[in-house]
Coordinates of C-alpha atoms in Angstrom, one line a residue:
Chain A
K1 CA 0.2 15.4 59.6
A2 CA 2.4 12.3 59.2
G3 CA 2.2 10.5 55.9
V4 CA 1.7 6.8 55.2
T5 CA 4.4 4.7 57.0
Q6 CA 5.5 1.4 55.7
T7 CA 7.8 -1.0 57.5
P8 CA 10.3 -2.4 56.9
R9 CA 11.6 -0.3 53.9
Y10 CA 13.8 -3.1 52.6
L11 CA 13.6 -6.9 53.1
I12 CA 15.6 -9.8 51.7
K13 CA 14.2 -13.3 51.9
T14 CA 14.8 -16.6 50.4
R15 CA 12.5 -18.8 48.4
G16 CA 10.0 -20.7 50.5
Q17 CA 10.0 -18.2 53.4
Q18 CA 7.1 -16.0 54.3
V19 CA 7.1 -12.3 54.9
T20 CA 4.8 -9.8 56.7
L21 CA 4.7 -6.1 55.6
S22 CA 3.2 -3.4 57.7
C23 CA 1.4 -0.2 56.8
S24 CA 0.2 2.7 59.0
P25 CA -2.2 5.0 57.2
I26 CA -2.6 8.7 57.7
S27 CA -4.3 9.5 61.0
G28 CA -8.1 9.4 60.4
H29 CA -7.9 7.4 57.2
R30 CA -9.9 4.2 57.4
S31 CA -9.2 2.7 53.9
V32 CA -6.0 1.0 53.0
S33 CA -5.1 -0.5 49.7
W34 CA -2.0 -2.5 48.7
Y35 CA -0.3 -2.5 45.3
Q36 CA 2.6 -4.5 43.9
Q37 CA 5.0 -2.6 41.6
T38 CA 7.4 -4.5 39.3
P39 CA 9.3 -3.4 36.1
G40 CA 7.5 -6.0 34.1
Q41 CA 3.9 -5.8 35.4
G42 CA 3.8 -2.2 36.6
L43 CA 1.5 -1.3 39.4
Q44 CA -1.0 -4.0 40.2
F45 CA -3.8 -3.9 42.8
L46 CA -3.5 -6.5 45.6
F47 CA -6.3 -5.7 48.1
E48 CA -8.4 -3.0 49.7
Y49 CA -9.5 -2.8 53.3
F50 CA -12.0 -0.6 55.1
S51 CA -13.0 -0.9 58.7
E52 CA -11.2 -4.2 59.1
T53 CA -13.1 -5.8 56.1
Q54 CA -11.6 -6.7 52.8
R55 CA -13.6 -4.9 50.2
N56 CA -11.8 -5.9 47.0
K57 CA -9.1 -8.3 46.0
G58 CA -6.8 -8.3 42.9
N59 CA -5.8 -11.3 40.8
F60 CA -3.1 -12.7 43.0
P61 CA -2.6 -16.3 44.3
G62 CA -3.8 -17.2 47.7
R63 CA -0.3 -16.9 49.0
F64 CA -1.0 -13.2 49.2
S65 CA -3.2 -12.2 52.2
G66 CA -3.8 -9.2 54.3
R67 CA -5.7 -7.8 57.2
Q68 CA -6.6 -4.5 58.8
F69 CA -6.8 -3.8 62.5
S70 CA -9.2 -1.7 64.5
N71 CA -6.7 1.2 64.4
S72 CA -6.7 1.0 60.6
R73 CA -3.2 -0.3 60.4
S74 CA -2.8 -3.0 57.9
E75 CA -0.5 -5.9 57.2
M76 CA 0.0 -8.1 54.2
N77 CA 1.6 -11.5 54.2
V78 CA 3.1 -13.5 51.5
S79 CA 3.8 -17.1 52.2
T80 CA 6.0 -19.6 50.3
L81 CA 7.9 -16.8 48.6
E82 CA 8.9 -17.2 44.9
L83 CA 11.5 -15.3 43.0
G84 CA 8.8 -13.5 41.1
D85 CA 7.5 -11.9 44.3
S86 CA 10.5 -9.6 44.3
A87 CA 8.8 -6.2 44.0
L88 CA 8.1 -2.8 45.6
Y89 CA 5.0 -3.2 47.7
L90 CA 3.1 0.0 48.1
C91 CA 0.4 0.9 50.6
A92 CA -2.1 3.7 50.0
S93 CA -4.5 5.2 52.5
S94 CA -7.7 7.1 51.9
L95 CA -10.2 8.8 54.0
T96 CA -13.1 6.5 53.0
A97 CA -14.0 3.7 50.7
S98 CA -16.6 5.6 48.7
G99 CA -14.4 5.8 45.7
G100 CA -12.8 8.8 43.9
N101 CA -10.9 9.8 47.0
E102 CA -7.4 10.9 46.9
Q103 CA -5.1 8.1 47.8
F104 CA -1.8 8.8 49.6
F105 CA 0.9 6.3 48.9
G106 CA 3.7 5.3 51.3
P107 CA 7.3 4.9 50.2
G108 CA 6.9 1.2 49.8
T109 CA 8.7 -1.9 51.0
R110 CA 11.3 -3.2 48.6
L111 CA 11.2 -7.1 48.9
T112 CA 14.0 -9.1 47.3
V113 CA 13.6 -12.9 47.1
L114 CA 16.8 -14.8 46.6
Chain B
Q1 CA -11.6 -4.4 29.5
Q2 CA -9.9 -3.6 32.8
Q3 CA -6.8 -2.3 31.1
V4 CA -5.6 1.3 30.8
K5 CA -3.2 1.8 27.9
Q6 CA -0.6 4.5 28.3
S7 CA 1.8 6.1 25.8
P8 CA 4.5 6.9 25.1
Q9 CA 6.7 4.7 27.3
S10 CA 9.3 7.4 27.5
L11 CA 9.5 11.0 26.6
I12 CA 12.3 13.6 26.3
V13 CA 11.3 17.3 26.4
Q14 CA 13.3 20.4 26.4
K15 CA 13.0 22.8 29.3
G16 CA 10.0 25.1 28.7
G17 CA 8.4 22.7 26.3
I18 CA 5.0 20.9 26.6
S19 CA 5.0 17.3 27.7
I20 CA 2.0 15.2 26.6
I21 CA 1.1 11.7 27.9
N22 CA -1.9 9.8 26.6
C23 CA -4.1 7.1 28.0
A24 CA -7.0 5.1 26.7
Y25 CA -9.5 2.8 28.4
E26 CA -12.3 0.4 27.4
N27 CA -14.4 0.0 30.4
T28 CA -17.1 2.7 30.3
A29 CA -17.8 2.0 34.0
F30 CA -14.7 3.9 35.0
D31 CA -15.6 7.2 36.6
Y32 CA -12.5 8.5 38.2
F33 CA -9.2 9.2 36.3
P34 CA -6.2 10.3 38.4
W35 CA -2.6 11.0 37.3
Y36 CA 0.2 10.1 39.6
Q37 CA 3.9 11.2 39.6
Q38 CA 6.6 9.0 41.0
F39 CA 10.2 9.9 41.7
P40 CA 12.8 7.1 42.2
G41 CA 12.6 5.6 45.7
K42 CA 9.3 7.3 46.4
G43 CA 5.7 6.2 46.3
P44 CA 3.3 7.7 43.6
A45 CA 1.9 11.1 44.4
L46 CA -1.4 12.3 43.1
L47 CA -1.0 15.2 40.6
I48 CA -4.5 15.8 39.3
A49 CA -7.7 13.9 38.7
I50 CA -10.8 14.2 36.6
R51 CA -14.3 12.7 36.4
P52 CA -16.0 12.0 33.0
D53 CA -18.5 14.8 33.3
V54 CA -15.7 17.3 32.8
S55 CA -13.7 17.7 29.5
E56 CA -10.7 19.5 31.0
K57 CA -9.2 20.3 34.3
K58 CA -6.2 22.5 35.0
E59 CA -4.1 22.9 38.1
G60 CA -1.1 25.1 37.7
R61 CA 1.1 23.8 34.9
F62 CA -0.8 20.5 34.7
T63 CA -3.9 19.9 32.6
I64 CA -6.0 16.8 32.0
S65 CA -8.0 16.7 28.8
F66 CA -10.8 14.1 28.7
N67 CA -12.6 12.7 25.7
K68 CA -15.4 10.6 26.9
S69 CA -16.6 9.5 23.4
A70 CA -13.1 8.4 22.4
K71 CA -12.4 6.9 25.9
Q72 CA -9.1 8.7 26.0
F73 CA -7.5 11.2 28.4
S74 CA -4.2 12.9 28.5
L75 CA -1.9 14.9 30.7
H76 CA -0.3 18.1 29.5
I77 CA 2.6 19.6 31.4
M78 CA 3.2 23.2 30.3
D79 CA 6.5 24.9 30.7
S80 CA 8.2 21.6 31.6
Q81 CA 11.0 21.9 34.1
P82 CA 13.9 19.5 34.9
G83 CA 12.2 19.0 38.3
D84 CA 9.3 17.4 36.5
S85 CA 11.6 14.5 35.4
A86 CA 9.8 11.5 36.9
T87 CA 7.6 8.6 35.9
Y88 CA 3.9 9.4 35.3
F89 CA 1.1 7.0 35.6
C90 CA -2.5 7.4 34.5
A91 CA -5.1 5.4 36.4
A92 CA -8.8 4.6 36.3
S93 CA -11.3 3.5 38.9
M94 CA -14.9 2.6 39.2
G95 CA -14.9 4.6 42.4
L96 CA -18.4 5.9 42.6
I97 CA -20.2 2.9 41.0
G98 CA -18.1 0.3 42.7
A99 CA -17.6 2.2 46.0
T100 CA -14.0 1.2 45.8
N101 CA -10.6 2.9 45.8
K102 CA -9.1 0.2 43.5
L103 CA -7.0 1.8 40.8
I104 CA -6.1 0.3 37.5
F105 CA -2.8 1.8 36.4
G106 CA -1.3 2.5 33.0
T107 CA 2.2 1.2 32.3
G108 CA 3.9 4.5 33.1
T109 CA 5.8 7.1 31.1
L110 CA 9.3 8.0 32.0
L111 CA 9.7 11.8 31.4
A112 CA 13.1 13.5 31.1
V113 CA 13.2 17.2 30.8
Q114 CA 16.5 18.4 29.5
P115 CA 17.8 21.8 30.7

């Protein structure tokens, strides 16, 4: 079974631009969560989707948004990029949203904002 | 109340020794406590997880000890090997109560196992 796929793996943008990151969950998994990982703040929850509905949102500004498609693939978008948005963005997929399920993480997208 | 405090920040252990990483939480609504292992350039991978109705869970060389009254849990890696050198994260979730997969992560422990 293929694992979680994230594209692109690396991205360089400049301040003020916007970016879209993509995540394809493991086949059959319907829940996708996004996390931001930085050396200073660690791993922080961004949002969680299940069956195209956002179920939970972390404490991030409105510039961070996401969505999930009918095939469970998910995208997250960051608009008006700031230097502090430089991070590893991780996607995790899980079979259901009932909680306590194993979450499988992708390799992440490394975003650098110049 | 949503925080999970993890210590130590870094740990050096000799090959064959026991590595111990500790975590503490405040929110008694947490009901799922996983540990993740992350190698450089990779996403975190689930090692082992426990629920608060169990005081200990063992999987191979990895053991979680859980103390519900103290709101603490720890990861023990027995017979530590150089291949165990990685960053370890504890996490907590209100999975069952909140019907969510949202994880609150600890700050991570960088483990180095010396040969």
